[in-house]
PDB file of C-alpha atoms in Angstrom:
ATOM      1  CA  MET A   1      -4.129   7.734   0.760  1.00 60.00           C
ATOM      2  CA  ALA A   2      -5.721   7.267   4.139  1.00 52.00           C
ATOM      3  CA  GLU A   3      -9.240   6.263   3.206  1.00 52.00           C
ATOM      4  CA  ASP A   4     -11.766   3.816   4.604  1.00 63.00           C
ATOM      5  CA  ARG A   5     -11.782   1.801   1.382  1.00 79.00           C
ATOM      6  CA  LYS A   6      -8.756   0.202  -0.221  1.00 84.00           C
ATOM      7  CA  PRO A   7      -7.262   2.294  -3.036  1.00 88.00           C
ATOM      8  CA  THR A   8      -7.310   0.937  -6.578  1.00 92.00           C
ATOM      9  CA  ASP A   9      -4.486   1.217  -9.121  1.00 95.00           C
ATOM     10  CA  THR A  10      -6.278   4.238 -10.564  1.00 95.00           C
ATOM     11  CA  ASP A  11      -6.509   5.869  -7.126  1.00 94.00           C
ATOM     12  CA  ALA A  12      -2.811   5.299  -6.453  1.00 95.00           C
ATOM     13  CA  LEU A  13      -1.762   6.596  -9.875  1.00 97.00           C
ATOM     14  CA  ALA A  14      -3.942   9.697  -9.471  1.00 97.00           C
ATOM     15  CA  ARG A  15      -2.389  10.368  -6.063  1.00 97.00           C
ATOM     16  CA  ILE A  16       1.105   9.903  -7.529  1.00 98.00           C
ATOM     17  CA  HIS A  17       0.257  12.445 -10.227  1.00 98.00           C
ATOM     18  CA  ASP A  18      -0.949  14.917  -7.571  1.00 98.00           C
ATOM     19  CA  LEU A  19       2.141  14.410  -5.417  1.00 98.00           C
ATOM     20  CA  VAL A  20       4.523  14.892  -8.352  1.00 98.00           C
ATOM     21  CA  ALA A  21       2.687  18.123  -9.192  1.00 98.00           C
ATOM     22  CA  GLU A  22       3.051  19.214  -5.559  1.00 98.00           C
ATOM     23  CA  GLU A  23       6.802  18.466  -5.663  1.00 97.00           C
ATOM     24  CA  LYS A  24       7.146  20.651  -8.736  1.00 98.00           C
ATOM     25  CA  ALA A  25       5.078  23.444  -7.153  1.00 98.00           C
ATOM     26  CA  LEU A  26       7.174  23.358  -3.976  1.00 97.00           C
ATOM     27  CA  ARG A  27      10.397  23.685  -5.951  1.00 96.00           C
ATOM     28  CA  GLU A  28       8.955  26.592  -7.931  1.00 97.00           C
ATOM     29  CA  GLN A  29       7.777  28.295  -4.734  1.00 97.00           C
ATOM     30  CA  LEU A  30      11.275  27.973  -3.281  1.00 96.00           C
ATOM     31  CA  GLN A  31      12.837  29.325  -6.465  1.00 96.00           C
ATOM     32  CA  HIS A  32      10.525  32.364  -6.355  1.00 97.00           C
ATOM     33  CA  GLY A  33      11.141  32.941  -2.646  1.00 96.00           C
ATOM     34  CA  ASP A  34       7.545  32.149  -1.682  1.00 97.00           C
ATOM     35  CA  ILE A  35       8.621  29.553   0.911  1.00 96.00           C
ATOM     36  CA  SER A  36      11.773  28.954   2.921  1.00 96.00           C
ATOM     37  CA  ALA A  37      14.189  26.147   2.155  1.00 96.00           C
ATOM     38  CA  SER A  38      13.361  24.479   5.473  1.00 97.00           C
ATOM     39  CA  ASP A  39       9.613  24.584   4.724  1.00 96.00           C
ATOM     40  CA  GLU A  40      10.239  23.138   1.270  1.00 96.00           C
ATOM     41  CA  HIS A  41      12.456  20.352   2.626  1.00 96.00           C
ATOM     42  CA  GLU A  42       9.973  19.478   5.363  1.00 97.00           C
ATOM     43  CA  ARG A  43       7.033  19.246   2.969  1.00 97.00           C
ATOM     44  CA  LEU A  44       9.105  17.431   0.306  1.00 96.00           C
ATOM     45  CA  ARG A  45      10.055  14.787   2.863  1.00 95.00           C
ATOM     46  CA  VAL A  46       6.352  14.133   3.555  1.00 95.00           C
ATOM     47  CA  VAL A  47       5.474  14.125  -0.158  1.00 97.00           C
ATOM     48  CA  GLN A  48       8.321  11.757  -1.027  1.00 94.00           C
ATOM     49  CA  THR A  49       7.333   9.355   1.743  1.00 95.00           C
ATOM     50  CA  GLU A  50       3.763   9.275   0.485  1.00 95.00           C
ATOM     51  CA  LEU A  51       5.045   8.726  -3.062  1.00 95.00           C
ATOM     52  CA  ASP A  52       7.061   5.750  -1.843  1.00 94.00           C
ATOM     53  CA  GLN A  53       3.925   4.364  -0.177  1.00 95.00           C
ATOM     54  CA  CYS A  54       1.911   4.767  -3.385  1.00 95.00           C
ATOM     55  CA  TRP A  55       4.551   3.040  -5.517  1.00 95.00           C
ATOM     56  CA  ASP A  56       4.824   0.256  -2.937  1.00 95.00           C
ATOM     57  CA  LEU A  57       1.058  -0.237  -3.025  1.00 96.00           C
ATOM     58  CA  LEU A  58       1.119  -0.524  -6.819  1.00 96.00           C
ATOM     59  CA  ARG A  59       3.955  -3.085  -6.616  1.00 95.00           C
ATOM     60  CA  GLN A  60       2.002  -5.107  -4.046  1.00 96.00           C
ATOM     61  CA  ARG A  61      -1.128  -5.054  -6.207  1.00 96.00           C
ATOM     62  CA  ARG A  62       0.844  -6.130  -9.289  1.00 96.00           C
ATOM     63  CA  ALA A  63       2.558  -8.963  -7.400  1.00 97.00           C
ATOM     64  CA  LEU A  64      -0.752 -10.248  -6.064  1.00 97.00           C
ATOM     65  CA  ARG A  65      -2.340 -10.040  -9.514  1.00 96.00           C
ATOM     66  CA  ASP A  66       0.650 -11.811 -11.137  1.00 97.00           C
ATOM     67  CA  THR A  67       0.497 -14.681  -8.647  1.00 97.00           C
ATOM     68  CA  GLY A  68      -3.255 -15.196  -8.906  1.00 97.00           C
ATOM     69  CA  GLY A  69      -4.023 -13.280  -5.726  1.00 97.00           C
ATOM     70  CA  ASP A  70      -6.564 -10.552  -5.133  1.00 96.00           C
ATOM     71  CA  PRO A  71      -4.971  -7.111  -5.591  1.00 96.00           C
ATOM     72  CA  ARG A  72      -7.567  -5.714  -3.181  1.00 94.00           C
ATOM     73  CA  GLU A  73      -5.655  -7.481  -0.404  1.00 95.00           C
ATOM     74  CA  ALA A  74      -2.774  -5.015  -0.829  1.00 95.00           C
ATOM     75  CA  SER A  75      -2.588  -2.256   1.734  1.00 93.00           C
ATOM     76  CA  VAL A  76      -0.666   0.937   2.337  1.00 92.00           C
ATOM     77  CA  ARG A  77       2.330   0.051   4.479  1.00 93.00           C
ATOM     78  CA  PRO A  78       3.710   2.309   7.224  1.00 94.00           C
ATOM     79  CA  PRO A  79       6.364   4.845   6.191  1.00 92.00           C
ATOM     80  CA  GLY A  80       9.077   3.146   8.256  1.00 89.00           C
ATOM     81  CA  GLN A  81       8.588  -0.110   6.406  1.00 90.00           C
ATOM     82  CA  VAL A  82       8.422   1.434   2.937  1.00 89.00           C
ATOM     83  CA  GLU A  83      11.319   3.822   3.554  1.00 79.00           C
ATOM     84  CA  GLY A  84      13.518   0.922   4.660  1.00 71.00           C
ATOM     85  CA  TYR A  85      13.530  -0.707   1.217  1.00 67.00           C
ATOM     86  CA  LEU A  86      16.587  -0.587  -0.988  1.00 60.00           C
ATOM     87  CA  SER A  87      16.204  -0.028  -4.720  1.00 54.00           C
TER      88      SER A  87
END
């Protein structure tokens, strides 16, 4: 989601959809022997981090909207910050 403009809810949801599809494709490729387990794990780690960033962005936008703020002020946070959250 590294773009010059700030992503909208629709942008983030579309990216989430694409990333979930990529997760599924990676698992299928591993199952069929098209990629190695280490390649799958490496790419899945990147995909899952980006998914966490997308979900975090949506939560930020919702929180700003709910408190009368401008959801356009939300921004994609660095992986280290997003990955450090506890559910």
